[in-house]
Each structure stands twice: as C-alpha cells, then as structure tokens.
Tab-separated table of N, CA and C in Angstrom:
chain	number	residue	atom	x	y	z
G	1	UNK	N	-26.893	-11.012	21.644
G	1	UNK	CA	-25.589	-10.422	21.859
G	1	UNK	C	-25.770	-8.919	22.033
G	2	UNK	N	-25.208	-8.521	23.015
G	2	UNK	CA	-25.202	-7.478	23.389
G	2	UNK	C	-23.611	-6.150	22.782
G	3	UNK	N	-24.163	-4.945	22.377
G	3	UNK	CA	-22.934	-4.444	22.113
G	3	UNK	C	-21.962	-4.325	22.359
G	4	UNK	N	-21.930	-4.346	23.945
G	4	UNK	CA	-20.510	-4.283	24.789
G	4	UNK	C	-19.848	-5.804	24.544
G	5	UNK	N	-21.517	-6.701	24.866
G	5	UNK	CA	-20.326	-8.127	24.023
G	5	UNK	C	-19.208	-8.257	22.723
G	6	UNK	N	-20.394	-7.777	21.593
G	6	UNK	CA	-19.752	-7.616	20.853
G	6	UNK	C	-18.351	-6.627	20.312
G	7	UNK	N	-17.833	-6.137	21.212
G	7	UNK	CA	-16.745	-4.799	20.876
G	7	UNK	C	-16.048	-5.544	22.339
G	8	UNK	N	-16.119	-6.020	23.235
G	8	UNK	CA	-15.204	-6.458	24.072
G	8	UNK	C	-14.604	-6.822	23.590
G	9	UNK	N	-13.164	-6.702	24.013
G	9	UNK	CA	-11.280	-6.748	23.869
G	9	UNK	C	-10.887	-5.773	22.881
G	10	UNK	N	-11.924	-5.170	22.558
G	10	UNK	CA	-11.206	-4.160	21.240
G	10	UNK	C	-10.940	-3.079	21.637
G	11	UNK	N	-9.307	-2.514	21.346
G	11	UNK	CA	-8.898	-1.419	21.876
G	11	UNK	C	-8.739	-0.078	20.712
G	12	UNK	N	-8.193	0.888	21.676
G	12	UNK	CA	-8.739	1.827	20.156
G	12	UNK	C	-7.372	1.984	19.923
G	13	UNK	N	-7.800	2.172	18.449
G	13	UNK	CA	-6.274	1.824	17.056
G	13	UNK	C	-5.794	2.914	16.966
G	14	UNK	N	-4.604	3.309	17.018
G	14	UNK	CA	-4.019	4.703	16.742
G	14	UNK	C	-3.848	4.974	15.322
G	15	UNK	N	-4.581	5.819	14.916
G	15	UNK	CA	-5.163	6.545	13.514
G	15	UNK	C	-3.102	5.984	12.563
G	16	UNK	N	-3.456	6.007	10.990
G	16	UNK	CA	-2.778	5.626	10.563
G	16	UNK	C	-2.022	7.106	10.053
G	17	UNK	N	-0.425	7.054	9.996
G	17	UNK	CA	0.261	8.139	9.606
G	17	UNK	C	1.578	7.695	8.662
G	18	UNK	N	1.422	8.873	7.595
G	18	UNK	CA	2.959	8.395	6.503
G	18	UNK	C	3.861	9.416	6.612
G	19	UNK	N	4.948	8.743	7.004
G	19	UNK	CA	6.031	9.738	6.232
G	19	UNK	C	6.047	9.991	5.311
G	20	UNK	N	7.018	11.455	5.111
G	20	UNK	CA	6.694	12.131	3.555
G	20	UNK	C	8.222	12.767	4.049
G	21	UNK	N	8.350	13.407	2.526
G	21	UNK	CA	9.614	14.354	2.594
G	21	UNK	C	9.116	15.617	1.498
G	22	UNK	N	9.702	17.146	1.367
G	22	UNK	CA	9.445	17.925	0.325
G	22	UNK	C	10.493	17.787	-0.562
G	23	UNK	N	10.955	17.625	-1.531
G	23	UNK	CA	11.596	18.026	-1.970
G	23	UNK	C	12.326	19.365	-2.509
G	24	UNK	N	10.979	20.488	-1.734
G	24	UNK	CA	11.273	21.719	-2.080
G	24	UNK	C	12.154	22.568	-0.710
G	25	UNK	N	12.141	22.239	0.484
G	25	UNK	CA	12.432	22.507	1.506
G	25	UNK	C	13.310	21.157	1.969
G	26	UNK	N	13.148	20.232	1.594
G	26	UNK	CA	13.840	19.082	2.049
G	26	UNK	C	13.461	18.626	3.787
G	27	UNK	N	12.113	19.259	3.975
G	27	UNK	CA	11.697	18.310	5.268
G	27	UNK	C	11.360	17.283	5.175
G	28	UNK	N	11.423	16.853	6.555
G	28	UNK	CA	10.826	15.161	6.778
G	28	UNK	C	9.551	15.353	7.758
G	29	UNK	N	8.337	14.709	7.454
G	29	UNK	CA	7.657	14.587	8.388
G	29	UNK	C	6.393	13.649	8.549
G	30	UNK	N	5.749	13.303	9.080
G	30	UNK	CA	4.349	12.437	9.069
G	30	UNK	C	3.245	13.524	8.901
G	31	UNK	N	2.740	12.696	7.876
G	31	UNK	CA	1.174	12.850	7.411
G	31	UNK	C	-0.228	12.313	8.006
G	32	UNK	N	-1.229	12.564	8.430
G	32	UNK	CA	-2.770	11.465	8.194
G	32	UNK	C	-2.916	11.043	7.471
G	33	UNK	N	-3.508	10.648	7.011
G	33	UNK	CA	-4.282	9.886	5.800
G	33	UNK	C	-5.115	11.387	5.084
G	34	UNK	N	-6.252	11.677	5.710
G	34	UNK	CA	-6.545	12.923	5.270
G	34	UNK	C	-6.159	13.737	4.466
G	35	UNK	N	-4.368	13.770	4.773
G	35	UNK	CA	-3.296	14.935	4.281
G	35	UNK	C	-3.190	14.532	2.904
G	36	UNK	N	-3.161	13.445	2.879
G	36	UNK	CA	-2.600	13.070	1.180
G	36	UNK	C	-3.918	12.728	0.245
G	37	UNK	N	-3.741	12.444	-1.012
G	37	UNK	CA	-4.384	12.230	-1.866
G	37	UNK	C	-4.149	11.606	-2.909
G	38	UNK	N	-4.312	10.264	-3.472
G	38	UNK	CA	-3.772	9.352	-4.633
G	38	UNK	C	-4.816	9.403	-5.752
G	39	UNK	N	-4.116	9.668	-7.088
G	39	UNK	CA	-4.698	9.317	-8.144
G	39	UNK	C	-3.851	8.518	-8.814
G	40	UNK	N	-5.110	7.117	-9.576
G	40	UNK	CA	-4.797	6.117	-10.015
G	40	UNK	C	-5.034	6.668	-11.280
G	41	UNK	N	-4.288	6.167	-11.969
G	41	UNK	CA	-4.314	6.279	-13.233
G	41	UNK	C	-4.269	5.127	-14.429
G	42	UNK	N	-4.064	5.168	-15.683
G	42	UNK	CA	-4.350	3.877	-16.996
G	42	UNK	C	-2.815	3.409	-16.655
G	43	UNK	N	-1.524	4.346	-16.158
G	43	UNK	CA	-0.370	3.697	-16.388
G	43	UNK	C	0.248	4.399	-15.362
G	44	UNK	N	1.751	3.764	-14.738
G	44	UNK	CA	2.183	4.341	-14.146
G	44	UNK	C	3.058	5.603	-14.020
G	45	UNK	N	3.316	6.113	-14.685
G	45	UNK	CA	3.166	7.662	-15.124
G	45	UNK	C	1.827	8.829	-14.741
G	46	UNK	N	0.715	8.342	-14.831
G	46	UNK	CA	-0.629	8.700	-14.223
G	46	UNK	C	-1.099	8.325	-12.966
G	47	UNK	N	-0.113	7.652	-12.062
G	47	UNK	CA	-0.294	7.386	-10.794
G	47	UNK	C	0.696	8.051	-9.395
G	48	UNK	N	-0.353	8.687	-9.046
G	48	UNK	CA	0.480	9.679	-7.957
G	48	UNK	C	-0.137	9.809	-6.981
G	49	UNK	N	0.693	10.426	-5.890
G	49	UNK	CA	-0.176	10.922	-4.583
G	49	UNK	C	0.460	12.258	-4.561
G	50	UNK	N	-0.277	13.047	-3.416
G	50	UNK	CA	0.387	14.489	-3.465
G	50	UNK	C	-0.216	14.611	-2.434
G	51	UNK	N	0.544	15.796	-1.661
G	51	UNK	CA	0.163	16.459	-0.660
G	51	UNK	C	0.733	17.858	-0.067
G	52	UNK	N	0.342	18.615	0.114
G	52	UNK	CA	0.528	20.148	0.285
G	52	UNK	C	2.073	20.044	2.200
G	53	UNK	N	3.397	20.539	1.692
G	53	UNK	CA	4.068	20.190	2.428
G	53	UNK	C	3.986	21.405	3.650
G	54	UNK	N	3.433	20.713	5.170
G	54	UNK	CA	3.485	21.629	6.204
G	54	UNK	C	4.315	22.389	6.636
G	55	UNK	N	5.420	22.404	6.205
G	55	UNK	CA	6.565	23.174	6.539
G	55	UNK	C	6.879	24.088	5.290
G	56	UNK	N	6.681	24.715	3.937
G	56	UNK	CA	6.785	25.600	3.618
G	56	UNK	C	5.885	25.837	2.013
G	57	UNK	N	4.759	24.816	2.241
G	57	UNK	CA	3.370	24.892	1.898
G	57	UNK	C	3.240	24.634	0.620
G	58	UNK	N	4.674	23.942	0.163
G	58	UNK	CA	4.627	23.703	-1.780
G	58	UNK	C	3.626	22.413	-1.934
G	59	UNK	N	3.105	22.490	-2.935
G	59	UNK	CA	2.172	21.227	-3.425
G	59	UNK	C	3.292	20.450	-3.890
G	60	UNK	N	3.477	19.466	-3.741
G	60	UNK	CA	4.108	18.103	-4.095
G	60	UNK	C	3.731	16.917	-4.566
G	61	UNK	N	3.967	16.394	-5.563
G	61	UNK	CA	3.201	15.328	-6.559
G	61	UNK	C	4.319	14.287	-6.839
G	62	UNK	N	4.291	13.218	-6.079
G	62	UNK	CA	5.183	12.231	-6.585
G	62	UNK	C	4.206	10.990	-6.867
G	63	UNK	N	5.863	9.899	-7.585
G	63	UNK	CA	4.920	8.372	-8.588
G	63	UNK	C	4.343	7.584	-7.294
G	64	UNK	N	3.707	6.755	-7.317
G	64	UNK	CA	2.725	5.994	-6.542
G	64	UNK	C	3.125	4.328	-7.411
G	65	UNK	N	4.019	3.682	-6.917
G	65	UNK	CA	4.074	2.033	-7.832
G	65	UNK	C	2.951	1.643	-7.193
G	66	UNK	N	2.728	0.116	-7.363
G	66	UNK	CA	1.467	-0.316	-6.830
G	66	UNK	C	1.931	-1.014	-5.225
G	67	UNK	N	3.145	-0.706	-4.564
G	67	UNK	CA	3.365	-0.948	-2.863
G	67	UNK	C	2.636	0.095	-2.543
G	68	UNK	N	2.964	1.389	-2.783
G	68	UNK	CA	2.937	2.484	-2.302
G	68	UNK	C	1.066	2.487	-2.381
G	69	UNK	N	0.426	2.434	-3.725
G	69	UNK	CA	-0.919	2.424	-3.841
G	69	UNK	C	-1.781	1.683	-2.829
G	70	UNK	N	-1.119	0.384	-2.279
G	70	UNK	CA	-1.777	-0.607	-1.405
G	70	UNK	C	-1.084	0.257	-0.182
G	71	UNK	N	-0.419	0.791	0.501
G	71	UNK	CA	-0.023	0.866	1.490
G	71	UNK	C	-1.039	2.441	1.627
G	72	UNK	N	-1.030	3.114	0.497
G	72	UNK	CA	-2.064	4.202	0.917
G	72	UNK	C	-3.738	3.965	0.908
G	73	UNK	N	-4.131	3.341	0.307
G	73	UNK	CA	-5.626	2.709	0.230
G	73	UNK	C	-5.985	1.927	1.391
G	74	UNK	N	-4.763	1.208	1.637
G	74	UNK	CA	-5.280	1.016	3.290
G	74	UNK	C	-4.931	1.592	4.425
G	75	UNK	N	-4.162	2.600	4.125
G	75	UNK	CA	-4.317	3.113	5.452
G	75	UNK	C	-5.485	4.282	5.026
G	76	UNK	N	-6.379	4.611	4.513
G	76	UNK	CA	-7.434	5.352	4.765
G	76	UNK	C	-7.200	6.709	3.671
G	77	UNK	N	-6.258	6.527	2.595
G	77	UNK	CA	-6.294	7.417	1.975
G	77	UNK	C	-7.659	7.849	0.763
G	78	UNK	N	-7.638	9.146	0.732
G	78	UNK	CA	-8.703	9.470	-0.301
G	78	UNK	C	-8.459	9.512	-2.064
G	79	UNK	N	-9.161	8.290	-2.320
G	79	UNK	CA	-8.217	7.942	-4.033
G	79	UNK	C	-9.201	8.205	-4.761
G	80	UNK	N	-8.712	8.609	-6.092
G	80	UNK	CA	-9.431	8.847	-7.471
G	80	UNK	C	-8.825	8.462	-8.249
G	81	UNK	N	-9.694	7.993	-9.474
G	81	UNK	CA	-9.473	6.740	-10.341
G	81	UNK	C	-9.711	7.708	-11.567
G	82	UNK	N	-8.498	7.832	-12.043
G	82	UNK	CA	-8.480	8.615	-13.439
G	82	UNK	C	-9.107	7.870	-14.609
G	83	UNK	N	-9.943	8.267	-15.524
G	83	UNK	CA	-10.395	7.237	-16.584
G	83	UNK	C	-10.120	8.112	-17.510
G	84	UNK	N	-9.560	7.222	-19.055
G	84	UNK	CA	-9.406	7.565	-20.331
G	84	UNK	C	-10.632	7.796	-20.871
G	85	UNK	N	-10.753	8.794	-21.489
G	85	UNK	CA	-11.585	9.261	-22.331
G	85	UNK	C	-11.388	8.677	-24.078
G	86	UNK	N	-10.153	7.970	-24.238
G	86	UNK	CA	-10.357	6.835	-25.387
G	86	UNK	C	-10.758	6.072	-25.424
C-alpha cells in the first residue's frame, strides 16, 4: 500500500474552534483550541478552562462540567490534571 492509497478520499478538516464570551467586556467570539486551556481537577470546583479575552485582554477562568471537559479534550485542547497533595 502505497501512501497516496492510503490517505485517498481524505479531505482536510477545518481546525476545531469554541465560542467564548468575557464577562469583563461582554464580547462574543471564537477561540482555537490553542487559545484555551483546561484544568482538571479532584472536584468540580477545581475544574476550569480559561483563556486570555481578545478583545480587551482580561484573563478569564470559568467551571468546566464534564460536557464541556469532553467537548474541549477533543477538540485539541491543552489540559492539566491537578493532583492532591493529600
């Protein structure tokens, strides 16, 4: 099997993007994956994503339930896994 065999019919995927809002400016806009960042945590209180808002540059930290966690892990987000030190 040849490479071109193997990758024939496959078209290229348009990169994955989230809406977001600030709450500090109250924009709306789409993110990359890149843009954001999720930390998992022991409980949900310790589970968030955040991302620095392009329109008037406040850091923003909201809850992450576990839709939101699966919907960012697969689209290509960069996650860290908080661990207890108890």
């Amino acid at each position: 099997m040849t490479v071109e065999s193997a990758f024939a019919g496959m078209r290229n995927v348009a990169p994955v993007v989230f809406r977001a809002g600030c709450p500090d400016c109250r924009g709306s806009f789409e993110l990359a994956a890149g843009a954001l960042r999720l930390a998992i945590g022991a409980t949900s209180r310790t589970t968030f994503y955040s991302f620095t808002c392009p329109q008037c540059g406040a850091s923003v930290r909201k809850p992450a339930g576990e839709r939101i966690v699966e919907l960012l892990t697969g689209g290509g987000v960069r996650t860290l896994r908080l661990h207890s030190t108890v």
